[in-house]
């Protein structure tokens, strides 16, 4: 009998970890899909396809053509479009859908968070007075800060921001997480950062800057998540593996 086929929508540490666990599980035939945003993506432990599907329609066709039994949406919590497409595509095909989402970070005593609903709101929250900003939201939405050229920016991303930002005072740092709290504290201190703009991504890989900001008393403008689509959701790889076994390989 053919093994049930699983497709993981990836681009995150969790997706890769889940792929690693499923690669070792002979009950399933697992593949992962990446958007192709990163110039030099890390190798994946299972068959990998790269590039968009062509919207919800394209994804629905792919699920049918490839006879996918389970779609796991393990994309980044801020990758809203692909998650929306996944929810729509499975409605058309009847494929099971499981979302793997890291829990959000919660503020702790000592945190100085200014919550905002979008990156554009974060730009306004910086205010008019020039500040030294650590921009840690990835490269795709960094262009919004061209509307606030009075600030100095340290911009960290995996790949360079393209096209280059039209900002008079900026420094680019190219780096891939995880980032240790001590290193983040050094960066914040040496660059004399007085405000961080971050997305509430959750997980440990990028939490170092949040913990370092708390210790140093630095404000964090925190872009909060939008409410996700109403799909069956787990918060860790172990939970995902349990759910997958329950759905696809009942005892
Ligand atoms: P998005 O806005 O939700 O998606 C834009 C389009 O990219 C989608 O409509 C889809 O194209 C394609 N796409 C996205 N993820 C895909 C995947 N795993 N496999 C195949 N196609 C995919 O996503 P985004 O914010 O640009 O993020 C792109 C990728 O980077 C995601 O996979 C995400 O997990 C990862 N990532 C995002 C962030 C972030 O802050 N947004 C941070 C870290 C990693 P079609 O409509 O043509 O299918």
PDB file of C-alpha atoms and ligand atoms in Angstrom:
ATOM      1  CA  UNK A   1       0.000   0.000   0.000  1.00  0.00           C
ATOM      2  CA  UNK A   2       1.242   3.523  -0.802  1.00  0.00           C
ATOM      3  CA  UNK A   3       2.440   5.480   2.205  1.00  0.00           C
ATOM      4  CA  UNK A   4       0.440   8.611   3.095  1.00  0.00           C
ATOM      5  CA  UNK A   5       2.142  11.648   1.613  1.00  0.00           C
ATOM      6  CA  UNK A   6       2.831  14.670   3.775  1.00  0.00           C
ATOM      7  CA  UNK A   7       3.746  18.110   2.467  1.00  0.00           C
ATOM      8  CA  UNK A   8       5.276  20.591   4.913  1.00  0.00           C
ATOM      9  CA  UNK A   9       5.088  24.281   4.032  1.00  0.00           C
ATOM     10  CA  UNK A  10       8.401  25.400   5.451  1.00  0.00           C
ATOM     11  CA  UNK A  11      10.880  28.244   5.776  1.00  0.00           C
ATOM     12  CA  UNK A  12      11.238  27.977   9.559  1.00  0.00           C
ATOM     13  CA  UNK A  13      13.359  26.126  12.109  1.00  0.00           C
ATOM     14  CA  UNK A  14      10.268  24.203  13.247  1.00  0.00           C
ATOM     15  CA  UNK A  15       9.483  23.036   9.710  1.00  0.00           C
ATOM     16  CA  UNK A  16      13.002  21.715   9.303  1.00  0.00           C
ATOM     17  CA  UNK A  17      12.894  19.983  12.677  1.00  0.00           C
ATOM     18  CA  UNK A  18       9.557  18.350  11.849  1.00  0.00           C
ATOM     19  CA  UNK A  19      10.946  17.274   8.463  1.00  0.00           C
ATOM     20  CA  UNK A  20      13.918  15.704  10.236  1.00  0.00           C
ATOM     21  CA  UNK A  21      11.630  13.647  12.507  1.00  0.00           C
ATOM     22  CA  UNK A  22       9.331  12.620   9.669  1.00  0.00           C
ATOM     23  CA  UNK A  23      12.294  11.694   7.438  1.00  0.00           C
ATOM     24  CA  UNK A  24      13.142   8.960   9.946  1.00  0.00           C
ATOM     25  CA  UNK A  25       9.552   7.688  10.086  1.00  0.00           C
ATOM     26  CA  UNK A  26       9.052   4.958   7.502  1.00  0.00           C
ATOM     27  CA  UNK A  27       5.247   5.175   7.744  1.00  0.00           C
ATOM     28  CA  UNK A  28       5.101   8.412   5.735  1.00  0.00           C
ATOM     29  CA  UNK A  29       6.411   9.859   2.509  1.00  0.00           C
ATOM     30  CA  UNK A  30       7.346  13.438   3.390  1.00  0.00           C
ATOM     31  CA  UNK A  31       8.361  16.457   1.321  1.00  0.00           C
ATOM     32  CA  UNK A  32       8.907  20.109   2.162  1.00  0.00           C
ATOM     33  CA  UNK A  33       8.134  23.255   0.197  1.00  0.00           C
ATOM     34  CA  UNK A  34      10.126  26.493   0.416  1.00  0.00           C
ATOM     35  CA  UNK A  35       9.205  29.872  -1.022  1.00  0.00           C
ATOM     36  CA  UNK A  36      12.716  30.380  -2.387  1.00  0.00           C
ATOM     37  CA  UNK A  37      13.301  33.708  -0.627  1.00  0.00           C
ATOM     38  CA  UNK A  38      16.705  32.817   0.801  1.00  0.00           C
ATOM     39  CA  UNK A  39      19.600  32.861  -1.640  1.00  0.00           C
ATOM     40  CA  UNK A  40      21.378  29.978   0.091  1.00  0.00           C
ATOM     41  CA  UNK A  41      18.769  27.905   1.957  1.00  0.00           C
ATOM     42  CA  UNK A  42      19.891  25.335   4.492  1.00  0.00           C
ATOM     43  CA  UNK A  43      19.745  21.743   3.239  1.00  0.00           C
ATOM     44  CA  UNK A  44      16.510  20.001   4.182  1.00  0.00           C
ATOM     45  CA  UNK A  45      16.258  16.426   5.458  1.00  0.00           C
ATOM     46  CA  UNK A  46      13.476  15.425   2.996  1.00  0.00           C
ATOM     47  CA  UNK A  47      12.595  15.931  -0.694  1.00  0.00           C
ATOM     48  CA  UNK A  48      12.390  19.647  -1.327  1.00  0.00           C
ATOM     49  CA  UNK A  49      10.488  21.718  -3.836  1.00  0.00           C
ATOM     50  CA  UNK A  50      11.137  25.441  -4.164  1.00  0.00           C
ATOM     51  CA  UNK A  51       8.933  28.324  -5.341  1.00  0.00           C
ATOM     52  CA  UNK A  52       5.325  29.493  -5.144  1.00  0.00           C
ATOM     53  CA  UNK A  53       2.397  27.326  -6.247  1.00  0.00           C
ATOM     54  CA  UNK A  54       0.439  30.120  -7.937  1.00  0.00           C
ATOM     55  CA  UNK A  55      -2.032  31.044  -5.199  1.00  0.00           C
ATOM     56  CA  UNK A  56      -4.650  28.845  -3.516  1.00  0.00           C
ATOM     57  CA  UNK A  57      -5.674  27.413  -6.906  1.00  0.00           C
ATOM     58  CA  UNK A  58      -2.143  26.326  -7.719  1.00  0.00           C
ATOM     59  CA  UNK A  59      -1.699  24.800  -4.279  1.00  0.00           C
ATOM     60  CA  UNK A  60      -5.004  22.913  -4.597  1.00  0.00           C
ATOM     61  CA  UNK A  61      -3.853  21.470  -7.933  1.00  0.00           C
ATOM     62  CA  UNK A  62      -0.528  20.471  -6.417  1.00  0.00           C
ATOM     63  CA  UNK A  63      -2.251  18.710  -3.497  1.00  0.00           C
ATOM     64  CA  UNK A  64      -4.463  16.750  -5.907  1.00  0.00           C
ATOM     65  CA  UNK A  65      -1.747  15.939  -8.438  1.00  0.00           C
ATOM     66  CA  UNK A  66       0.679  14.793  -5.772  1.00  0.00           C
ATOM     67  CA  UNK A  67      -1.992  12.925  -3.790  1.00  0.00           C
ATOM     68  CA  UNK A  68      -1.068  14.711  -0.548  1.00  0.00           C
ATOM     69  CA  UNK A  69      -2.869  13.243   2.486  1.00  0.00           C
ATOM     70  CA  UNK A  70      -1.763  15.917   4.949  1.00  0.00           C
ATOM     71  CA  UNK A  71      -0.583  19.496   4.521  1.00  0.00           C
ATOM     72  CA  UNK A  72       1.380  20.893   7.465  1.00  0.00           C
ATOM     73  CA  UNK A  73       1.555  24.673   7.513  1.00  0.00           C
ATOM     74  CA  UNK A  74       4.791  25.254   9.410  1.00  0.00           C
ATOM     75  CA  UNK A  75       5.494  28.635   7.818  1.00  0.00           C
ATOM     76  CA  UNK A  76       6.487  31.709   9.809  1.00  0.00           C
ATOM     77  CA  UNK A  77       3.624  33.211  11.853  1.00  0.00           C
ATOM     78  CA  UNK A  78       3.946  36.414   9.787  1.00  0.00           C
ATOM     79  CA  UNK A  79       3.734  34.621   6.438  1.00  0.00           C
ATOM     80  CA  UNK A  80      -0.013  35.307   6.226  1.00  0.00           C
ATOM     81  CA  UNK A  81      -0.663  34.822   2.538  1.00  0.00           C
ATOM     82  CA  UNK A  82       0.605  31.256   2.227  1.00  0.00           C
ATOM     83  CA  UNK A  83      -1.327  30.275   5.385  1.00  0.00           C
ATOM     84  CA  UNK A  84      -4.479  31.799   3.943  1.00  0.00           C
ATOM     85  CA  UNK A  85      -3.874  29.956   0.658  1.00  0.00           C
ATOM     86  CA  UNK A  86      -3.321  26.689   2.518  1.00  0.00           C
ATOM     87  CA  UNK A  87      -6.633  27.035   4.376  1.00  0.00           C
ATOM     88  CA  UNK A  88      -8.441  27.819   1.126  1.00  0.00           C
ATOM     89  CA  UNK A  89      -6.771  25.064  -0.913  1.00  0.00           C
ATOM     90  CA  UNK A  90      -7.634  22.265   1.535  1.00  0.00           C
ATOM     91  CA  UNK A  91     -11.272  23.352   1.515  1.00  0.00           C
ATOM     92  CA  UNK A  92     -11.323  22.590  -2.191  1.00  0.00           C
ATOM     93  CA  UNK A  93      -9.437  19.300  -2.037  1.00  0.00           C
ATOM     94  CA  UNK A  94     -10.529  17.879   1.324  1.00  0.00           C
ATOM     95  CA  UNK A  95      -6.855  17.433   2.324  1.00  0.00           C
ATOM     96  CA  UNK A  96      -6.204  17.472   6.062  1.00  0.00           C
ATOM     97  CA  UNK A  97      -4.430  20.618   7.313  1.00  0.00           C
ATOM     98  CA  UNK A  98      -2.387  21.013  10.478  1.00  0.00           C
ATOM     99  CA  UNK A  99      -0.762  24.306  11.481  1.00  0.00           C
ATOM    100  CA  UNK A 100       2.477  24.227  13.484  1.00  0.00           C
ATOM    101  CA  UNK A 101       2.892  27.627  15.165  1.00  0.00           C
ATOM    102  CA  UNK A 102       5.330  28.580  17.871  1.00  0.00           C
ATOM    103  CA  UNK A 103       3.542  30.238  20.779  1.00  0.00           C
ATOM    104  CA  UNK A 104       3.858  34.017  20.921  1.00  0.00           C
ATOM    105  CA  UNK A 105       6.301  35.633  23.337  1.00  0.00           C
ATOM    106  CA  UNK A 106       4.584  37.100  26.373  1.00  0.00           C
ATOM    107  CA  UNK A 107       5.816  40.269  28.082  1.00  0.00           C
ATOM    108  CA  UNK A 108       7.654  39.736  31.368  1.00  0.00           C
ATOM    109  CA  UNK A 109       8.343  42.117  34.237  1.00  0.00           C
ATOM    110  CA  UNK A 110      10.952  44.647  33.090  1.00  0.00           C
ATOM    111  CA  UNK A 111       9.964  44.472  29.415  1.00  0.00           C
ATOM    112  CA  UNK A 112       9.229  47.842  27.783  1.00  0.00           C
ATOM    113  CA  UNK A 113       7.081  46.724  24.854  1.00  0.00           C
ATOM    114  CA  UNK A 114       5.035  49.019  22.663  1.00  0.00           C
ATOM    115  CA  UNK A 115       2.613  46.673  20.863  1.00  0.00           C
ATOM    116  CA  UNK A 116       1.607  47.613  17.309  1.00  0.00           C
ATOM    117  CA  UNK A 117      -0.559  45.858  14.741  1.00  0.00           C
ATOM    118  CA  UNK A 118       1.572  46.329  11.639  1.00  0.00           C
ATOM    119  CA  UNK A 119       4.981  47.392  10.403  1.00  0.00           C
ATOM    120  CA  UNK A 120       3.549  50.706   9.178  1.00  0.00           C
ATOM    121  CA  UNK A 121       2.233  51.348  12.687  1.00  0.00           C
ATOM    122  CA  UNK A 122       5.722  50.560  13.998  1.00  0.00           C
ATOM    123  CA  UNK A 123       7.159  53.314  11.774  1.00  0.00           C
ATOM    124  CA  UNK A 124       4.804  55.857  13.405  1.00  0.00           C
ATOM    125  CA  UNK A 125       5.519  54.512  16.886  1.00  0.00           C
ATOM    126  CA  UNK A 126       9.191  55.526  16.489  1.00  0.00           C
ATOM    127  CA  UNK A 127       8.062  59.147  16.715  1.00  0.00           C
ATOM    128  CA  UNK A 128       9.567  62.327  15.286  1.00  0.00           C
ATOM    129  CA  UNK A 129      12.653  62.658  17.461  1.00  0.00           C
ATOM    130  CA  UNK A 130      15.716  60.929  15.914  1.00  0.00           C
ATOM    131  CA  UNK A 131      16.510  57.579  17.543  1.00  0.00           C
ATOM    132  CA  UNK A 132      18.959  54.728  17.067  1.00  0.00           C
ATOM    133  CA  UNK A 133      16.867  51.837  15.830  1.00  0.00           C
ATOM    134  CA  UNK A 134      17.662  48.123  15.604  1.00  0.00           C
ATOM    135  CA  UNK A 135      15.412  46.851  12.824  1.00  0.00           C
ATOM    136  CA  UNK A 136      14.943  43.104  13.236  1.00  0.00           C
ATOM    137  CA  UNK A 137      11.854  42.366  11.155  1.00  0.00           C
ATOM    138  CA  UNK A 138      13.509  40.739   8.127  1.00  0.00           C
ATOM    139  CA  UNK A 139      14.158  42.412   4.808  1.00  0.00           C
ATOM    140  CA  UNK A 140      10.794  42.238   3.036  1.00  0.00           C
ATOM    141  CA  UNK A 141       9.037  45.023   4.923  1.00  0.00           C
ATOM    142  CA  UNK A 142      12.070  47.145   5.796  1.00  0.00           C
ATOM    143  CA  UNK A 143      11.203  49.613   3.001  1.00  0.00           C
ATOM    144  CA  UNK A 144       8.377  51.028   5.152  1.00  0.00           C
ATOM    145  CA  UNK A 145      11.012  52.791   7.286  1.00  0.00           C
ATOM    146  CA  UNK A 146      12.007  55.023   4.371  1.00  0.00           C
ATOM    147  CA  UNK A 147       9.033  57.088   5.618  1.00  0.00           C
ATOM    148  CA  UNK A 148      11.040  57.897   8.777  1.00  0.00           C
ATOM    149  CA  UNK A 149      14.508  58.991   7.569  1.00  0.00           C
ATOM    150  CA  UNK A 150      15.217  61.028  10.716  1.00  0.00           C
ATOM    151  CA  UNK A 151      16.344  57.878  12.577  1.00  0.00           C
ATOM    152  CA  UNK A 152      19.617  55.907  12.427  1.00  0.00           C
ATOM    153  CA  UNK A 153      19.073  52.262  11.520  1.00  0.00           C
ATOM    154  CA  UNK A 154      20.943  49.034  12.131  1.00  0.00           C
ATOM    155  CA  UNK A 155      19.144  46.568   9.837  1.00  0.00           C
ATOM    156  CA  UNK A 156      19.677  42.854  10.289  1.00  0.00           C
ATOM    157  CA  UNK A 157      18.555  40.308   7.706  1.00  0.00           C
ATOM    158  CA  UNK A 158      19.614  36.957   6.275  1.00  0.00           C
ATOM    159  CA  UNK A 159      20.035  38.342   2.743  1.00  0.00           C
ATOM    160  CA  UNK A 160      20.637  41.961   1.686  1.00  0.00           C
ATOM    161  CA  UNK A 161      17.647  44.288   1.466  1.00  0.00           C
ATOM    162  CA  UNK A 162      16.830  44.831  -2.209  1.00  0.00           C
ATOM    163  CA  UNK A 163      16.505  47.376  -3.620  1.00  0.00           C
ATOM    164  CA  UNK A 164      18.791  49.172  -1.147  1.00  0.00           C
ATOM    165  CA  UNK A 165      16.903  51.405   1.266  1.00  0.00           C
ATOM    166  CA  UNK A 166      16.800  55.131   0.671  1.00  0.00           C
ATOM    167  CA  UNK A 167      17.849  56.110   4.190  1.00  0.00           C
ATOM    168  CA  UNK A 168      20.660  58.553   5.051  1.00  0.00           C
ATOM    169  CA  UNK A 169      21.935  56.722   8.131  1.00  0.00           C
ATOM    170  CA  UNK A 170      21.866  52.949   7.956  1.00  0.00           C
ATOM    171  CA  UNK A 171      24.088  49.959   8.598  1.00  0.00           C
ATOM    172  CA  UNK A 172      23.288  46.473   7.308  1.00  0.00           C
ATOM    173  CA  UNK A 173      24.138  43.348   9.270  1.00  0.00           C
ATOM    174  CA  UNK A 174      23.750  40.054   7.404  1.00  0.00           C
ATOM    175  CA  UNK A 175      23.303  37.163   9.795  1.00  0.00           C
ATOM    176  CA  UNK A 176      21.275  34.003  10.342  1.00  0.00           C
ATOM    177  CA  UNK A 177      20.026  33.018  13.795  1.00  0.00           C
ATOM    178  CA  UNK A 178      19.993  31.636  16.375  1.00  0.00           C
ATOM    179  CA  UNK A 179      21.326  34.671  18.250  1.00  0.00           C
ATOM    180  CA  UNK A 180      22.599  34.346  21.837  1.00  0.00           C
ATOM    181  CA  UNK A 181      21.403  36.862  24.428  1.00  0.00           C
ATOM    182  CA  UNK A 182      24.981  37.894  25.354  1.00  0.00           C
ATOM    183  CA  UNK A 183      25.847  38.657  21.714  1.00  0.00           C
ATOM    184  CA  UNK A 184      22.622  40.590  21.275  1.00  0.00           C
ATOM    185  CA  UNK A 185      23.390  42.656  24.404  1.00  0.00           C
ATOM    186  CA  UNK A 186      26.859  43.469  23.006  1.00  0.00           C
ATOM    187  CA  UNK A 187      25.331  44.552  19.700  1.00  0.00           C
ATOM    188  CA  UNK A 188      22.736  46.756  21.422  1.00  0.00           C
ATOM    189  CA  UNK A 189      25.354  48.390  23.631  1.00  0.00           C
ATOM    190  CA  UNK A 190      28.099  48.926  21.065  1.00  0.00           C
ATOM    191  CA  UNK A 191      25.638  50.381  18.521  1.00  0.00           C
ATOM    192  CA  UNK A 192      23.993  52.508  21.290  1.00  0.00           C
ATOM    193  CA  UNK A 193      20.542  51.244  20.263  1.00  0.00           C
ATOM    194  CA  UNK A 194      17.633  52.948  22.030  1.00  0.00           C
ATOM    195  CA  UNK A 195      14.738  51.123  20.391  1.00  0.00           C
ATOM    196  CA  UNK A 196      14.211  47.719  18.709  1.00  0.00           C
ATOM    197  CA  UNK A 197      11.544  46.975  16.145  1.00  0.00           C
ATOM    198  CA  UNK A 198      10.676  43.256  16.206  1.00  0.00           C
ATOM    199  CA  UNK A 199       7.906  40.885  15.179  1.00  0.00           C
ATOM    200  CA  UNK A 200       6.345  38.679  17.827  1.00  0.00           C
ATOM    201  CA  UNK A 201       7.675  35.575  16.125  1.00  0.00           C
ATOM    202  CA  UNK A 202       7.913  33.355  19.206  1.00  0.00           C
ATOM    203  CA  UNK A 203      10.530  30.617  19.577  1.00  0.00           C
ATOM    204  CA  UNK A 204      14.002  30.756  21.047  1.00  0.00           C
ATOM    205  CA  UNK A 205      16.183  31.504  17.995  1.00  0.00           C
ATOM    206  CA  UNK A 206      15.486  35.263  17.952  1.00  0.00           C
ATOM    207  CA  UNK A 207      14.432  35.771  21.578  1.00  0.00           C
ATOM    208  CA  UNK A 208      17.959  36.820  22.633  1.00  0.00           C
ATOM    209  CA  UNK A 209      17.408  40.440  21.595  1.00  0.00           C
ATOM    210  CA  UNK A 210      14.157  40.605  23.589  1.00  0.00           C
ATOM    211  CA  UNK A 211      15.801  39.266  26.747  1.00  0.00           C
ATOM    212  CA  UNK A 212      18.809  41.572  26.222  1.00  0.00           C
ATOM    213  CA  UNK A 213      16.495  44.576  25.761  1.00  0.00           C
ATOM    214  CA  UNK A 214      14.761  43.741  29.043  1.00  0.00           C
ATOM    215  CA  UNK A 215      18.090  43.648  30.892  1.00  0.00           C
ATOM    216  CA  UNK A 216      19.249  46.921  29.329  1.00  0.00           C
ATOM    217  CA  UNK A 217      15.882  48.692  29.703  1.00  0.00           C
ATOM    218  CA  UNK A 218      15.525  49.233  25.935  1.00  0.00           C
ATOM    219  CA  UNK A 219      12.101  49.770  24.380  1.00  0.00           C
ATOM    220  CA  UNK A 220      10.816  47.129  21.930  1.00  0.00           C
ATOM    221  CA  UNK A 221       8.193  48.119  19.372  1.00  0.00           C
ATOM    222  CA  UNK A 222       6.547  44.732  18.977  1.00  0.00           C
ATOM    223  CA  UNK A 223       4.571  43.967  15.839  1.00  0.00           C
ATOM    224  CA  UNK A 224       1.860  41.581  17.012  1.00  0.00           C
ATOM    225  CA  UNK A 225       0.457  38.702  14.968  1.00  0.00           C
ATOM    226  CA  UNK A 226      -2.794  38.862  13.082  1.00  0.00           C
ATOM    227  CA  UNK A 227      -5.460  36.425  14.167  1.00  0.00           C
ATOM    228  CA  UNK A 228      -4.713  33.167  12.295  1.00  0.00           C
ATOM    229  CA  UNK A 229      -7.245  31.247  10.211  1.00  0.00           C
ATOM    230  CA  UNK A 230      -9.338  28.789  12.161  1.00  0.00           C
ATOM    231  CA  UNK A 231      -7.316  25.603  11.583  1.00  0.00           C
ATOM    232  CA  UNK A 232      -6.220  22.763  13.803  1.00  0.00           C
ATOM    233  CA  UNK A 233      -3.011  24.044  15.433  1.00  0.00           C
ATOM    234  CA  UNK A 234      -0.168  22.613  17.497  1.00  0.00           C
ATOM    235  CA  UNK A 235       2.680  24.507  19.164  1.00  0.00           C
ATOM    236  CA  UNK A 236       5.592  22.073  18.950  1.00  0.00           C
ATOM    237  CA  UNK A 237       7.073  19.334  16.796  1.00  0.00           C
ATOM    238  CA  UNK A 238       6.255  16.650  19.367  1.00  0.00           C
ATOM    239  CA  UNK A 239       2.614  17.686  19.372  1.00  0.00           C
ATOM    240  CA  UNK A 240       2.645  17.698  15.565  1.00  0.00           C
ATOM    241  CA  UNK A 241       4.074  14.160  15.462  1.00  0.00           C
ATOM    242  CA  UNK A 242       1.384  12.923  17.879  1.00  0.00           C
ATOM    243  CA  UNK A 243      -1.364  14.527  15.827  1.00  0.00           C
ATOM    244  CA  UNK A 244       0.042  13.160  12.556  1.00  0.00           C
ATOM    245  CA  UNK A 245       0.216   9.637  13.998  1.00  0.00           C
ATOM    246  CA  UNK A 246      -3.342   9.982  15.264  1.00  0.00           C
ATOM    247  CA  UNK A 247      -4.614  11.162  11.876  1.00  0.00           C
ATOM    248  CA  UNK A 248      -2.560   9.102   9.440  1.00  0.00           C
ATOM    249  CA  UNK A 249      -1.378   5.996  11.238  1.00  0.00           C
ATOM    250  CA  UNK A 250      -4.034   4.978  13.735  1.00  0.00           C
ATOM    251  CA  UNK A 251      -3.064   2.012  15.884  1.00  0.00           C
TER     252      UNK A 251
HETATM  253  P1  LIG B   1       3.701  35.082   2.354  1.00  0.00           P
HETATM  254  O1  LIG B   1       3.608  36.556   2.171  1.00  0.00           O
HETATM  255  O2  LIG B   1       2.709  34.414   3.220  1.00  0.00           O
HETATM  256  O3  LIG B   1       3.667  34.347   0.946  1.00  0.00           O
HETATM  257  C1  LIG B   1       3.847  35.010  -0.288  1.00  0.00           C
HETATM  258  C2  LIG B   1       3.878  33.959  -1.377  1.00  0.00           C
HETATM  259  O4  LIG B   1       5.091  33.213  -1.321  1.00  0.00           O
HETATM  260  C3  LIG B   1       2.787  32.927  -1.268  1.00  0.00           C
HETATM  261  O5  LIG B   1       1.574  33.390  -1.792  1.00  0.00           O
HETATM  262  C4  LIG B   1       3.385  31.763  -2.030  1.00  0.00           C
HETATM  263  O6  LIG B   1       3.324  32.011  -3.431  1.00  0.00           O
HETATM  264  C5  LIG B   1       4.841  31.848  -1.659  1.00  0.00           C
HETATM  265  N1  LIG B   1       5.202  31.017  -0.493  1.00  0.00           N
HETATM  266  C6  LIG B   1       5.322  31.381   0.803  1.00  0.00           C
HETATM  267  N2  LIG B   1       5.729  30.362   1.555  1.00  0.00           N
HETATM  268  C7  LIG B   1       5.877  29.306   0.713  1.00  0.00           C
HETATM  269  C8  LIG B   1       6.306  27.963   0.892  1.00  0.00           C
HETATM  270  N3  LIG B   1       6.684  27.489   2.102  1.00  0.00           N
HETATM  271  N4  LIG B   1       6.335  27.153  -0.211  1.00  0.00           N
HETATM  272  C9  LIG B   1       5.984  27.636  -1.427  1.00  0.00           C
HETATM  273  N5  LIG B   1       5.588  28.895  -1.654  1.00  0.00           N
HETATM  274  C10 LIG B   1       5.542  29.723  -0.594  1.00  0.00           C
HETATM  275  O7  LIG B   1       5.144  34.664   2.881  1.00  0.00           O
HETATM  276  P2  LIG B   1       6.434  35.571   3.188  1.00  0.00           P
HETATM  277  O8  LIG B   1       6.167  36.395   4.387  1.00  0.00           O
HETATM  278  O9  LIG B   1       6.861  36.176   1.892  1.00  0.00           O
HETATM  279  O10 LIG B   1       7.469  34.441   3.627  1.00  0.00           O
HETATM  280  C11 LIG B   1       8.032  33.572   2.642  1.00  0.00           C
HETATM  281  C12 LIG B   1       8.649  32.376   3.341  1.00  0.00           C
HETATM  282  O11 LIG B   1       9.647  32.814   4.269  1.00  0.00           O
HETATM  283  C13 LIG B   1       7.641  31.547   4.119  1.00  0.00           C
HETATM  284  O12 LIG B   1       7.776  30.214   3.717  1.00  0.00           O
HETATM  285  C14 LIG B   1       7.993  31.745   5.572  1.00  0.00           C
HETATM  286  O13 LIG B   1       7.859  30.567   6.324  1.00  0.00           O
HETATM  287  C15 LIG B   1       9.431  32.231   5.523  1.00  0.00           C
HETATM  288  N6  LIG B   1       9.701  33.267   6.554  1.00  0.00           N
HETATM  289  C16 LIG B   1       8.930  34.395   6.623  1.00  0.00           C
HETATM  290  C17 LIG B   1       9.180  35.346   7.616  1.00  0.00           C
HETATM  291  C18 LIG B   1       8.327  36.590   7.763  1.00  0.00           C
HETATM  292  O14 LIG B   1       8.597  37.392   8.698  1.00  0.00           O
HETATM  293  N7  LIG B   1       7.304  36.790   6.955  1.00  0.00           N
HETATM  294  C19 LIG B   1      10.250  35.135   8.504  1.00  0.00           C
HETATM  295  C20 LIG B   1      11.029  33.979   8.397  1.00  0.00           C
HETATM  296  C21 LIG B   1      10.742  33.050   7.410  1.00  0.00           C
HETATM  297  P3  LIG B   1       2.138  31.418  -4.335  1.00  0.00           P
HETATM  298  O15 LIG B   1       0.936  32.225  -4.004  1.00  0.00           O
HETATM  299  O16 LIG B   1       2.639  31.581  -5.724  1.00  0.00           O
HETATM  300  O17 LIG B   1       1.968  29.968  -3.942  1.00  0.00           O
END
